[in-house]
């Protein structure tokens, strides 16, 4: 009787696992955090450079874990006011190559086709994950000429609370985005539009950007040196180490500024 029960249990578990696998399953769960938790964490990273944060990751035993491939770089840099620098909390979007028809049907107006290609649900899904302090991280189609990000929609995201965007693919209207002073880190400049090229697969799920895992809620720090991702579970500890590193660096540089007769600037004050 015990053997029969064990076999029956095994069969039930096997069928359950098979069904779950066949239907698809997310093996890395996404976590959610409150607005106040995110705001407090962002404060901890105020004033820190990518290099300080990278060194902090080394100190918690995660060397090379968060450094995004340097191919992903700032679309523009302004060293007068450092407005290209950003720190925030990751919200993620994954876009994939589409299998839907890449052109409108005969007799169908192009504008109507373009509008119908992007269902309102995909736009709302992206916008719903943006809150104050969000860095929108977009795992996009790298091998196609797609301008998923443009000067208009990036402003709409900022209006919702985003502090900037990171993508492993392209963006278009980059001249206007620079004039708008919206931090953007990208792999290349794109020119095409989304319809017929890609579509949203998921939002706020783990994604891969430049060889780095990014989970919703991770900390993103980006400056002229590139982008670093700090796993949420070590974010407070990394910030503590990074501030000590930064203060020591500023003290040493301040002394050298004075010895060399260089006027002090905001990076050493």
Tab-separated table of C-alpha atoms in Angstrom:
chain	number	residue	atom	x	y	z
A	1	UNK	CA	0.000	0.000	0.000
A	2	UNK	CA	2.838	2.379	0.915
A	3	UNK	CA	4.561	1.653	-2.410
A	4	UNK	CA	1.372	2.329	-4.350
A	5	UNK	CA	0.853	5.641	-2.478
A	6	UNK	CA	4.470	6.673	-3.137
A	7	UNK	CA	4.197	5.863	-6.828
A	8	UNK	CA	0.897	7.720	-7.050
A	9	UNK	CA	2.435	10.764	-5.341
A	10	UNK	CA	5.422	10.652	-7.696
A	11	UNK	CA	3.140	10.539	-10.725
A	12	UNK	CA	1.077	13.486	-9.446
A	13	UNK	CA	4.241	15.549	-8.763
A	14	UNK	CA	5.706	14.664	-12.149
A	15	UNK	CA	2.525	15.637	-13.970
A	16	UNK	CA	2.359	18.879	-11.976
A	17	UNK	CA	5.986	19.743	-12.802
A	18	UNK	CA	5.534	18.835	-16.456
A	19	UNK	CA	2.397	20.939	-16.713
A	20	UNK	CA	4.125	23.866	-15.033
A	21	UNK	CA	7.139	23.620	-17.341
A	22	UNK	CA	4.991	23.234	-20.427
A	23	UNK	CA	2.943	26.299	-19.500
A	24	UNK	CA	6.039	28.363	-18.728
A	25	UNK	CA	7.403	29.338	-15.353
A	26	UNK	CA	9.432	32.266	-13.990
A	27	UNK	CA	12.333	30.893	-11.963
A	28	UNK	CA	13.582	34.263	-10.685
A	29	UNK	CA	10.787	36.002	-8.826
A	30	UNK	CA	10.387	39.763	-9.090
A	31	UNK	CA	10.210	41.662	-5.822
A	32	UNK	CA	8.214	44.808	-5.137
A	33	UNK	CA	9.238	47.698	-2.904
A	34	UNK	CA	7.400	50.683	-1.511
A	35	UNK	CA	7.961	54.240	-2.717
A	36	UNK	CA	9.438	55.167	0.652
A	37	UNK	CA	11.863	52.236	0.581
A	38	UNK	CA	13.037	53.255	-2.883
A	39	UNK	CA	13.374	56.922	-1.915
A	40	UNK	CA	15.496	56.097	1.136
A	41	UNK	CA	17.776	53.878	-0.929
A	42	UNK	CA	18.246	56.539	-3.602
A	43	UNK	CA	19.318	58.998	-0.881
A	44	UNK	CA	22.054	56.604	0.205
A	45	UNK	CA	23.572	56.794	-3.286
A	46	UNK	CA	23.460	60.574	-3.618
A	47	UNK	CA	26.764	61.950	-4.901
A	48	UNK	CA	28.393	58.577	-5.522
A	49	UNK	CA	30.285	57.893	-8.733
A	50	UNK	CA	30.183	54.672	-10.698
A	51	UNK	CA	33.745	53.919	-9.616
A	52	UNK	CA	32.894	54.287	-5.921
A	53	UNK	CA	29.952	51.919	-6.335
A	54	UNK	CA	32.019	49.423	-8.320
A	55	UNK	CA	34.643	49.401	-5.569
A	56	UNK	CA	31.866	48.926	-3.026
A	57	UNK	CA	30.656	45.870	-4.920
A	58	UNK	CA	34.197	44.504	-4.753
A	59	UNK	CA	34.183	44.950	-0.979
A	60	UNK	CA	30.973	42.944	-0.538
A	61	UNK	CA	32.439	40.101	-2.588
A	62	UNK	CA	30.827	40.831	-5.962
A	63	UNK	CA	33.685	41.926	-8.257
A	64	UNK	CA	32.591	42.448	-11.877
A	65	UNK	CA	29.017	41.526	-10.979
A	66	UNK	CA	27.368	44.847	-11.781
A	67	UNK	CA	29.582	46.526	-14.370
A	68	UNK	CA	27.623	46.818	-17.611
A	69	UNK	CA	29.543	46.337	-20.866
A	70	UNK	CA	31.133	49.727	-21.721
A	71	UNK	CA	29.523	49.535	-25.164
A	72	UNK	CA	26.495	50.896	-23.334
A	73	UNK	CA	27.503	54.522	-22.894
A	74	UNK	CA	25.968	57.959	-22.303
A	75	UNK	CA	24.194	59.372	-25.352
A	76	UNK	CA	25.437	62.804	-24.255
A	77	UNK	CA	27.659	64.279	-21.531
A	78	UNK	CA	27.545	67.714	-19.894
A	79	UNK	CA	30.439	68.229	-17.491
A	80	UNK	CA	29.355	71.805	-16.733
A	81	UNK	CA	26.365	70.707	-14.664
A	82	UNK	CA	26.830	66.894	-14.664
A	83	UNK	CA	23.207	66.541	-15.767
A	84	UNK	CA	23.983	63.294	-17.629
A	85	UNK	CA	24.582	61.500	-14.300
A	86	UNK	CA	21.704	59.493	-12.847
A	87	UNK	CA	20.926	57.305	-9.869
A	88	UNK	CA	17.660	55.442	-9.459
A	89	UNK	CA	15.740	52.233	-8.997
A	90	UNK	CA	15.430	49.803	-11.908
A	91	UNK	CA	12.108	49.130	-13.592
A	92	UNK	CA	12.571	46.719	-16.473
A	93	UNK	CA	11.080	46.176	-19.908
A	94	UNK	CA	11.940	43.342	-22.305
A	95	UNK	CA	11.310	43.782	-26.005
A	96	UNK	CA	11.712	40.968	-28.529
A	97	UNK	CA	11.755	40.698	-32.334
A	98	UNK	CA	8.211	40.483	-33.573
A	99	UNK	CA	6.731	37.680	-35.688
A	100	UNK	CA	3.779	39.799	-36.713
A	101	UNK	CA	3.500	41.117	-40.302
A	102	UNK	CA	5.983	43.892	-40.943
A	103	UNK	CA	3.701	45.924	-43.182
A	104	UNK	CA	0.105	46.994	-43.400
A	105	UNK	CA	-2.346	44.858	-45.302
A	106	UNK	CA	-3.394	45.951	-48.801
A	107	UNK	CA	-5.965	48.752	-48.647
A	108	UNK	CA	-5.091	49.434	-45.025
A	109	UNK	CA	-3.849	52.917	-44.214
A	110	UNK	CA	-0.320	52.975	-42.870
A	111	UNK	CA	-1.156	55.177	-39.889
A	112	UNK	CA	-3.982	52.851	-38.866
A	113	UNK	CA	-1.702	49.816	-39.149
A	114	UNK	CA	1.048	51.488	-37.128
A	115	UNK	CA	-1.399	52.376	-34.359
A	116	UNK	CA	-2.918	48.906	-34.248
A	117	UNK	CA	0.536	47.263	-34.139
A	118	UNK	CA	1.217	48.773	-30.731
A	119	UNK	CA	-1.650	47.656	-28.504
A	120	UNK	CA	-2.538	50.143	-25.756
A	121	UNK	CA	-1.843	47.443	-23.172
A	122	UNK	CA	1.890	47.437	-23.966
A	123	UNK	CA	2.142	51.201	-23.499
A	124	UNK	CA	0.167	51.127	-20.267
A	125	UNK	CA	2.190	48.179	-18.957
A	126	UNK	CA	5.432	50.101	-19.462
A	127	UNK	CA	4.082	53.288	-17.929
A	128	UNK	CA	2.605	51.497	-14.919
A	129	UNK	CA	6.043	50.416	-13.677
A	130	UNK	CA	7.426	53.975	-13.678
A	131	UNK	CA	7.409	55.732	-10.320
A	132	UNK	CA	9.439	58.666	-8.939
A	133	UNK	CA	13.130	57.750	-9.064
A	134	UNK	CA	12.773	55.038	-11.711
A	135	UNK	CA	15.540	54.219	-14.158
A	136	UNK	CA	13.792	52.486	-17.045
A	137	UNK	CA	16.010	49.568	-18.118
A	138	UNK	CA	15.122	48.242	-21.567
A	139	UNK	CA	16.390	44.891	-22.817
A	140	UNK	CA	15.706	45.469	-26.510
A	141	UNK	CA	16.531	43.938	-29.907
A	142	UNK	CA	20.204	44.745	-30.435
A	143	UNK	CA	20.585	43.589	-34.044
A	144	UNK	CA	17.893	45.713	-35.666
A	145	UNK	CA	17.766	49.426	-36.387
A	146	UNK	CA	15.011	50.359	-33.938
A	147	UNK	CA	14.374	53.669	-32.220
A	148	UNK	CA	12.235	52.296	-29.396
A	149	UNK	CA	13.211	55.382	-27.405
A	150	UNK	CA	12.639	58.845	-28.867
A	151	UNK	CA	12.548	62.452	-27.744
A	152	UNK	CA	8.786	62.388	-27.156
A	153	UNK	CA	8.230	59.154	-25.255
A	154	UNK	CA	11.302	59.670	-23.069
A	155	UNK	CA	9.804	62.970	-21.917
A	156	UNK	CA	6.532	61.206	-21.163
A	157	UNK	CA	8.434	58.743	-18.974
A	158	UNK	CA	10.185	61.596	-17.157
A	159	UNK	CA	6.790	63.175	-16.538
A	160	UNK	CA	5.763	59.942	-14.807
A	161	UNK	CA	8.848	60.056	-12.556
A	162	UNK	CA	11.686	58.426	-14.486
A	163	UNK	CA	15.147	59.922	-13.987
A	164	UNK	CA	16.589	58.331	-17.134
A	165	UNK	CA	16.813	55.290	-19.379
A	166	UNK	CA	19.307	52.480	-20.045
A	167	UNK	CA	19.021	50.316	-23.150
A	168	UNK	CA	21.204	47.627	-24.701
A	169	UNK	CA	19.979	48.682	-28.150
A	170	UNK	CA	19.252	52.020	-29.768
A	171	UNK	CA	17.369	55.279	-29.442
A	172	UNK	CA	16.564	57.949	-31.978
A	173	UNK	CA	16.149	61.735	-31.735
A	174	UNK	CA	19.359	61.763	-29.691
A	175	UNK	CA	20.118	65.415	-30.491
A	176	UNK	CA	16.784	66.472	-29.026
A	177	UNK	CA	17.210	64.182	-26.022
A	178	UNK	CA	20.547	65.884	-25.317
A	179	UNK	CA	18.881	69.295	-25.526
A	180	UNK	CA	16.187	68.051	-23.166
A	181	UNK	CA	18.957	66.934	-20.764
A	182	UNK	CA	17.383	63.554	-20.105
A	183	UNK	CA	20.003	60.964	-19.091
A	184	UNK	CA	20.140	58.174	-21.656
A	185	UNK	CA	22.604	55.303	-21.857
A	186	UNK	CA	22.558	53.223	-25.011
A	187	UNK	CA	24.562	50.918	-27.246
A	188	UNK	CA	23.959	52.714	-30.532
A	189	UNK	CA	21.830	55.289	-32.260
A	190	UNK	CA	18.674	53.953	-33.873
A	191	UNK	CA	16.444	55.414	-36.545
A	192	UNK	CA	13.582	53.037	-37.250
A	193	UNK	CA	10.318	52.904	-35.334
A	194	UNK	CA	8.915	49.968	-33.365
A	195	UNK	CA	6.001	48.696	-35.475
A	196	UNK	CA	7.117	45.775	-37.610
A	197	UNK	CA	10.380	45.414	-35.714
A	198	UNK	CA	9.798	44.574	-32.043
A	199	UNK	CA	7.159	44.289	-29.354
A	200	UNK	CA	6.968	44.258	-25.566
A	201	UNK	CA	7.397	40.760	-24.121
A	202	UNK	CA	7.304	41.569	-20.402
A	203	UNK	CA	7.672	44.314	-17.824
A	204	UNK	CA	9.315	44.239	-14.399
A	205	UNK	CA	10.878	40.853	-14.924
A	206	UNK	CA	14.631	40.118	-14.654
A	207	UNK	CA	16.493	41.172	-17.813
A	208	UNK	CA	20.069	41.091	-19.096
A	209	UNK	CA	21.790	44.336	-20.064
A	210	UNK	CA	25.394	44.362	-21.268
A	211	UNK	CA	26.198	41.035	-19.621
A	212	UNK	CA	24.590	41.999	-16.291
A	213	UNK	CA	21.430	40.702	-14.641
A	214	UNK	CA	19.045	43.523	-13.737
A	215	UNK	CA	16.127	42.781	-11.428
A	216	UNK	CA	13.314	45.224	-10.695
A	217	UNK	CA	14.309	47.190	-7.602
A	218	UNK	CA	18.065	47.033	-8.173
A	219	UNK	CA	20.006	50.285	-7.913
A	220	UNK	CA	21.317	51.845	-11.137
A	221	UNK	CA	24.188	54.356	-11.107
A	222	UNK	CA	25.364	55.850	-14.394
A	223	UNK	CA	27.843	58.570	-15.296
A	224	UNK	CA	30.463	59.298	-17.934
A	225	UNK	CA	32.184	55.998	-17.129
A	226	UNK	CA	29.114	53.907	-17.971
A	227	UNK	CA	26.510	51.984	-15.966
A	228	UNK	CA	26.672	49.828	-12.842
A	229	UNK	CA	23.895	47.695	-11.348
A	230	UNK	CA	23.739	47.011	-7.608
A	231	UNK	CA	21.690	43.973	-6.515
A	232	UNK	CA	19.027	45.092	-4.070
A	233	UNK	CA	20.040	42.628	-1.353
A	234	UNK	CA	23.483	44.276	-0.939
A	235	UNK	CA	22.569	47.836	-1.892
A	236	UNK	CA	22.766	49.381	1.590
A	237	UNK	CA	26.100	47.754	2.396
A	238	UNK	CA	27.574	48.773	-0.978
A	239	UNK	CA	26.504	52.388	-0.433
A	240	UNK	CA	28.190	52.481	2.983
A	241	UNK	CA	31.485	51.248	1.553
A	242	UNK	CA	31.195	53.510	-1.496
A	243	UNK	CA	30.773	56.673	0.609
A	244	UNK	CA	33.934	55.911	2.570
A	245	UNK	CA	35.824	55.368	-0.681
A	246	UNK	CA	34.435	58.580	-2.157
A	247	UNK	CA	35.266	60.715	0.886
A	248	UNK	CA	38.855	59.436	0.938
A	249	UNK	CA	39.183	60.154	-2.764
A	250	UNK	CA	37.789	63.677	-2.399
A	251	UNK	CA	40.170	64.452	0.463
A	252	UNK	CA	43.170	63.327	-1.568
A	253	UNK	CA	42.074	65.187	-4.686
A	254	UNK	CA	41.279	68.342	-2.696
A	255	UNK	CA	44.838	68.360	-1.361
A	256	UNK	CA	46.262	67.935	-4.866
A	257	UNK	CA	43.990	70.679	-6.233
A	258	UNK	CA	45.443	73.107	-3.679
A	259	UNK	CA	49.036	72.031	-4.350
A	260	UNK	CA	48.512	72.439	-8.100
A	261	UNK	CA	46.611	75.716	-7.788
A	262	UNK	CA	43.432	74.304	-9.348
A	263	UNK	CA	40.214	76.043	-8.210
A	264	UNK	CA	38.064	73.716	-6.130
A	265	UNK	CA	34.944	72.398	-7.880
A	266	UNK	CA	31.863	70.497	-6.792
A	267	UNK	CA	33.585	67.127	-7.226
A	268	UNK	CA	35.916	67.794	-4.286
A	269	UNK	CA	33.723	69.904	-2.002
